[in-house]
C-alpha positions as a printed Julia matrix, in Angstrom:
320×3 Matrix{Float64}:
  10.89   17.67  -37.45
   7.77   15.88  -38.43
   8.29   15.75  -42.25
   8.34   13.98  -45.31
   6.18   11.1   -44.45
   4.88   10.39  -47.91
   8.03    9.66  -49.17
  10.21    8.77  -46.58
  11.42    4.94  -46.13
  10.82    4.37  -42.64
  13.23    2.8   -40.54
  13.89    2.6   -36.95
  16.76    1.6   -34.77
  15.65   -0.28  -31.58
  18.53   -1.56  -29.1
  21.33   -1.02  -32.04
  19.29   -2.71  -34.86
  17.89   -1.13  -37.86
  14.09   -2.66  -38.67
  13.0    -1.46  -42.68
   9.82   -2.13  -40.77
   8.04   -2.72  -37.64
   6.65   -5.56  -35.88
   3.03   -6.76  -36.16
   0.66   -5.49  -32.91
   0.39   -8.21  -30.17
  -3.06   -9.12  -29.46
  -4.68   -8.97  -26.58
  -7.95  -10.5   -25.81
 -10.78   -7.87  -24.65
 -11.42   -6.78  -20.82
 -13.73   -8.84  -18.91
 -16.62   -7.17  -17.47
 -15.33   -6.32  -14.56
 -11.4    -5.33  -16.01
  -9.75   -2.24  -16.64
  -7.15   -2.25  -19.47
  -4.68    0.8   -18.85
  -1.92    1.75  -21.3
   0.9     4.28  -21.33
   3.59    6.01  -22.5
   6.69    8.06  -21.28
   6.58   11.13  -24.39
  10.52   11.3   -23.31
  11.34    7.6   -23.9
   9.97    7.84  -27.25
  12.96    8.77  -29.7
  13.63    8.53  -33.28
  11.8    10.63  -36.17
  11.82    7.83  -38.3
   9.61    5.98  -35.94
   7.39    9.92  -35.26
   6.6     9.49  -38.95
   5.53    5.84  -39.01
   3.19    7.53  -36.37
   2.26    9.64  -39.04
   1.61    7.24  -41.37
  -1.09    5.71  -39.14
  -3.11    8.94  -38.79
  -5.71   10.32  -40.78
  -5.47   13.05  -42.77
  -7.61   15.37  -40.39
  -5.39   13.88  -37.55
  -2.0    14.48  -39.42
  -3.45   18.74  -40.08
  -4.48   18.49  -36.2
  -0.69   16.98  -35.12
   0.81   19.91  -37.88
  -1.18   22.74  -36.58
   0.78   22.91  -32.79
   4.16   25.31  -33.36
   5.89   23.65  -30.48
   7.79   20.54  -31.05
   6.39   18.79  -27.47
   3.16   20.04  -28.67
   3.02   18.46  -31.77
   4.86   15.28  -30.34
   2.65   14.92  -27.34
  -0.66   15.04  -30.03
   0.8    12.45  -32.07
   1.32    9.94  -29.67
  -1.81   10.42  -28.15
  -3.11    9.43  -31.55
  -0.92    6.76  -31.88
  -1.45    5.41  -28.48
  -5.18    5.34  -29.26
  -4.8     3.75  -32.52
  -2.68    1.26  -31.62
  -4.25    0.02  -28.21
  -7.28   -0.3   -30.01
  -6.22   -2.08  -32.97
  -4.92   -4.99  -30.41
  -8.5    -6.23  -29.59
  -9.59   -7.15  -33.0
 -10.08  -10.81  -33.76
 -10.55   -9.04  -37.75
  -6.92   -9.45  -39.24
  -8.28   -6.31  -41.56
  -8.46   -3.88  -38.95
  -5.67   -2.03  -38.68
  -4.49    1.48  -36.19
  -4.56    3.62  -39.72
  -8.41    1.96  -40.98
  -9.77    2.7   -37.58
 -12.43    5.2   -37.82
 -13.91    7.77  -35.02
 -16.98    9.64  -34.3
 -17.88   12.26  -31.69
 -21.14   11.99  -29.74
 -23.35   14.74  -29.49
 -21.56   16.16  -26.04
 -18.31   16.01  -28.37
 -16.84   12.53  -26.78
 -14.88   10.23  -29.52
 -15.55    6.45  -30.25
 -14.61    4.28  -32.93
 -17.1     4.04  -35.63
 -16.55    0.21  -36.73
 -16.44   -0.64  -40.18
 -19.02   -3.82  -39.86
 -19.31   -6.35  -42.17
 -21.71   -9.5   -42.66
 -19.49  -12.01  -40.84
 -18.29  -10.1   -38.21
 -19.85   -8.18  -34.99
 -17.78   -5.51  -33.26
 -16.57   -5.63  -29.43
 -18.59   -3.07  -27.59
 -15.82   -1.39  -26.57
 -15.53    2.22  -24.75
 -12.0     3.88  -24.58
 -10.65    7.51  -23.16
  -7.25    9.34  -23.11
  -5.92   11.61  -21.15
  -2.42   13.52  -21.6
   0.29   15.58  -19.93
   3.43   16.93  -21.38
   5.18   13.92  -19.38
   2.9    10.77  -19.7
  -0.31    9.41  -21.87
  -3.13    7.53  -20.91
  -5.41    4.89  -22.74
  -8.21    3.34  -20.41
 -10.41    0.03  -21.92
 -13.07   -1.47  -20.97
 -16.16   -3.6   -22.47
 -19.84   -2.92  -22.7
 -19.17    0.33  -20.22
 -18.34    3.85  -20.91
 -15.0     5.21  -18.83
 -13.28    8.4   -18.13
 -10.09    8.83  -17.89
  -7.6    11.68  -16.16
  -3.79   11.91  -15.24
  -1.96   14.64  -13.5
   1.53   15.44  -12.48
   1.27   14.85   -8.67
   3.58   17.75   -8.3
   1.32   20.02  -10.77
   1.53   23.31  -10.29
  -1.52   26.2   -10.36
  -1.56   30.23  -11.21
  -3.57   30.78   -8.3
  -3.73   29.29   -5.05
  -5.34   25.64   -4.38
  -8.3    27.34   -2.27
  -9.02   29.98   -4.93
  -9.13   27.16   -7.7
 -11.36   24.77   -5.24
 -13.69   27.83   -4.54
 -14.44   28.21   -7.63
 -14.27   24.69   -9.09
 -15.53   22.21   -6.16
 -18.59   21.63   -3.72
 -19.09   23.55   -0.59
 -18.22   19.95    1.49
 -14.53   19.62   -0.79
 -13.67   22.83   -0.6
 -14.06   22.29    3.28
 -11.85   19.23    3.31
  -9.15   21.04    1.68
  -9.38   24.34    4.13
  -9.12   21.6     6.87
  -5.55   20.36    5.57
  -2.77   22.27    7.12
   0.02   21.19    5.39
   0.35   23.14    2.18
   1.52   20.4     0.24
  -0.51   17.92    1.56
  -3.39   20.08    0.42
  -1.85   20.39   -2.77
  -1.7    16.52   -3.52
  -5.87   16.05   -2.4
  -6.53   19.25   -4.84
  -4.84   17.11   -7.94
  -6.54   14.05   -6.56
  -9.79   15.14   -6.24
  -9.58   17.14   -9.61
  -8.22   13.91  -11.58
 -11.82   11.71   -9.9
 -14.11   14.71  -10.93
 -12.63   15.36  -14.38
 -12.61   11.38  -14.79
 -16.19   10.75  -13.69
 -17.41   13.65  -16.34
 -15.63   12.32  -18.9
 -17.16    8.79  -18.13
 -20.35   10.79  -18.23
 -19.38   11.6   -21.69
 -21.67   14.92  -21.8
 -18.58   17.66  -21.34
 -17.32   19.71  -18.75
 -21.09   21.92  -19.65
 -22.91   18.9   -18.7
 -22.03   18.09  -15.37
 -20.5    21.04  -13.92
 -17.55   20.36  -10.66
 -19.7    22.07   -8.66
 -22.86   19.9    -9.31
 -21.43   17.34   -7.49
 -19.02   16.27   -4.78
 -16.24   13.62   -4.64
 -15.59   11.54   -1.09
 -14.19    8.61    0.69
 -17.32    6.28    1.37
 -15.66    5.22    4.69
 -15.08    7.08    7.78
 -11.8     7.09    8.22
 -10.91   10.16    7.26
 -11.85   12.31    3.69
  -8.4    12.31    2.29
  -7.41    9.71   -0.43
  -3.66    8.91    1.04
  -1.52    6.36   -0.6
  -2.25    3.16    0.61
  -0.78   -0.55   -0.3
  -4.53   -2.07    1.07
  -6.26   -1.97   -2.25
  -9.87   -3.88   -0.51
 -12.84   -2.42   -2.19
 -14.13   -1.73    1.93
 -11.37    0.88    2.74
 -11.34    2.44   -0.77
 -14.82    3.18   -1.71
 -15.27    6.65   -3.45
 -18.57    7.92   -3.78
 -20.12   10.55   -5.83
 -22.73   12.48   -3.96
 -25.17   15.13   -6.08
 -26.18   18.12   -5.36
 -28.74   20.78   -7.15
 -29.63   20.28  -10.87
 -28.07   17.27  -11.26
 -30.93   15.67  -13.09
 -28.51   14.46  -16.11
 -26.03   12.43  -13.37
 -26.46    8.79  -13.03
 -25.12    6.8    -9.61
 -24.09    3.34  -11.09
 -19.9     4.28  -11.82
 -16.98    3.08   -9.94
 -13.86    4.81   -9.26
 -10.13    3.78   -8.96
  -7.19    5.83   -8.16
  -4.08    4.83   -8.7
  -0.18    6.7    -8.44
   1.6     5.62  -12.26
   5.13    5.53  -12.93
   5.66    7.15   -9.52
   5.24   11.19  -10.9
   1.68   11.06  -11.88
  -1.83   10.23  -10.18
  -4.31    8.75  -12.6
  -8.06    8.32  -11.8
 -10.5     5.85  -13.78
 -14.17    6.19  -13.89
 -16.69    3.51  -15.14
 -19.96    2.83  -15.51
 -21.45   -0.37  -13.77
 -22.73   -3.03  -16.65
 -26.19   -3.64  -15.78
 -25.3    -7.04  -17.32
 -23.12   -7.63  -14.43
 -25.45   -5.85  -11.58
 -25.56   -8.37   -9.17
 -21.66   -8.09   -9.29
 -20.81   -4.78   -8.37
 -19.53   -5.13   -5.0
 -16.94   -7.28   -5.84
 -13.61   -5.4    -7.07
 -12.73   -4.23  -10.04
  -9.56   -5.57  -11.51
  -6.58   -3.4   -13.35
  -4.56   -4.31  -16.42
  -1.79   -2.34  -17.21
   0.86   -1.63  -19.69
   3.77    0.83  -20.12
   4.25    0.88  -24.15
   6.02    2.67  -27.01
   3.25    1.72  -29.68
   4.47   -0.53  -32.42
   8.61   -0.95  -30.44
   7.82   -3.04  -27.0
   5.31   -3.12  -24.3
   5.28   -3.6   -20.8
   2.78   -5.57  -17.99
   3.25   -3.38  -15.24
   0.32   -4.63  -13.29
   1.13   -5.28   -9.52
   4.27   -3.8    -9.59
   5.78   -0.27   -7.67
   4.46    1.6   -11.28
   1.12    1.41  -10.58
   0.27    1.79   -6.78
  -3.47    1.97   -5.31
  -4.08    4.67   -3.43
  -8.04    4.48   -3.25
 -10.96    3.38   -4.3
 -11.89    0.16   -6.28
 -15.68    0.17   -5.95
């Protein structure tokens, strides 16, 4: 039970010891241009309601009624860590001392899309930083990057649908998708390029930042820009050449820009995560070369991870 927060003494036991409080974030210098910072958490690994409400205690008030309003307990757990996650991943790039994950402000742009609204001051500029999250019941997702907007989508590779994957892609995806996935014979194996192809199209229109309204699935398609073959297997050769993904656009698509790159990637060995980001003009002449991923498993404010390079985070396509 999330409870008591205002007057509760937190405390929280880590590995048998009992902490009256917890330790400082570590900080971590900002993304280069042409870096990803990923960050995650495990909703089961994270235990303890003493350390739920020191989550709490970081949130604002419109957060904490948000967290409150859910009646199941996953529910409500699974919004505050998202909330948490965001907080705290963000409050590690600061070179400020004052800003901390609770006096970390957010806006929405007009399409609905959060950023942080930074508290400037005289003597200090703020990163131009762009963030997005993305949740299931079993893992949470915090992409970074620096002077370029990103989206942001994980799915349970085994994810399950109502209806069946061709009734959901006719409906959802492009006349050429919808043919790559009638081509697959193998059920399952049509299964896992529906949840990949969903997680690079919901990614790219959250990069887009204008809402599901504002770029429609079917206004564009997702593909492999090489020609061997349209479906995004799992693949230990992470070269830009054999992993391009390109976004192709169809009618009405006046509001779609070319310039992102993609990455898909398996996490944690359950889930497939796609990032989406847009190319810093800065950097133009630069874009060929491959993007490069930073990534940590974390239980904000107890211990975190580099996972980078390692069998929890496995290519499967695209770094271009």
């Amino acid at each position: 039970m999330l409870c008591g927060i205002s007057r509760m003494r937190i405390q929280c036991c880590i590995d048998g010891k009992l902490f009256s409080s917890l330790p400082p974030l570590t900080n971590i210098s900002l993304p280069s241009p042409k870096e990803i910072h990923l960050w995650y958490v495990i909703p089961n690994e994270v235990k303890g309601e003493s350390l739920m409400n020191k989550y709490m205690e970081i949130l604002s008030p419109c957060e904490i009624e948000k967290v409150l309003s859910f009646q199941r307990d996953e529910l409500r757990k699974s919004a505050l860590l998202a909330r948490a996650l965001v907080r705290t991943t963000i409050a590690r790039y600061q070179i400020n001392s004052s800003v901390k994950p609770k006096t970390i402000k957010f806006r929405n742009n007009i399409h609905g899309k959060p950023e942080v609204d930074w508290l400037c001051s005289y003597n200090w500029e703020p990163p131009s930083l762009h963030f997005n999250i993305s949740h299931t019941s079993s893992l949470i997702a915090c992409g970074v990057t620096v002077n370029s907007p990103i989206g942001v989508d994980v799915e349970e590779k085994e994810r399950t649908t109502k209806h069946s994957i061709l009734t959901l892609a006719r409906r959802y995806f492009s006349k050429y998708e919808l043919e790559v996935l009638t081509a697959i014979e193998d059920p399952y194996i049509q299964q896992q390029e529906f949840v990949k192809l969903w997680t690079l199209k919901e990614a790219y229109v959250k990069a887009l930042g204008k809402g599901f309204s504002g770029a429609p699935f079917k206004t564009f398609t997702i593909r492999r820009g090489s020609a061997v073959g349209e479906q995004f297997y799992l693949s230990q050769n992470s070269s830009a050449e054999a992993c391009d993904i390109i976004v192709d656009y169809l009618d009405n698509t006046e509001n779609l820009t070319s310039n992102w790159q993609f990455m898909l990637l398996e996490l944690a060995s359950s889930h497939y995560i796609a990032i989406c980001r847009e190319n810093d003009v800065k950097t133009k002449g630069d874009w060929n070369n491959p993007m490069k991923l930073t990534a940590w498993k974390t239980i904000p404010l107890v211990e975190d991870r580099c996972v980078s390079e390692t069998d929890e985070v496995l290519t499967v396509c695209g770094l271009r």
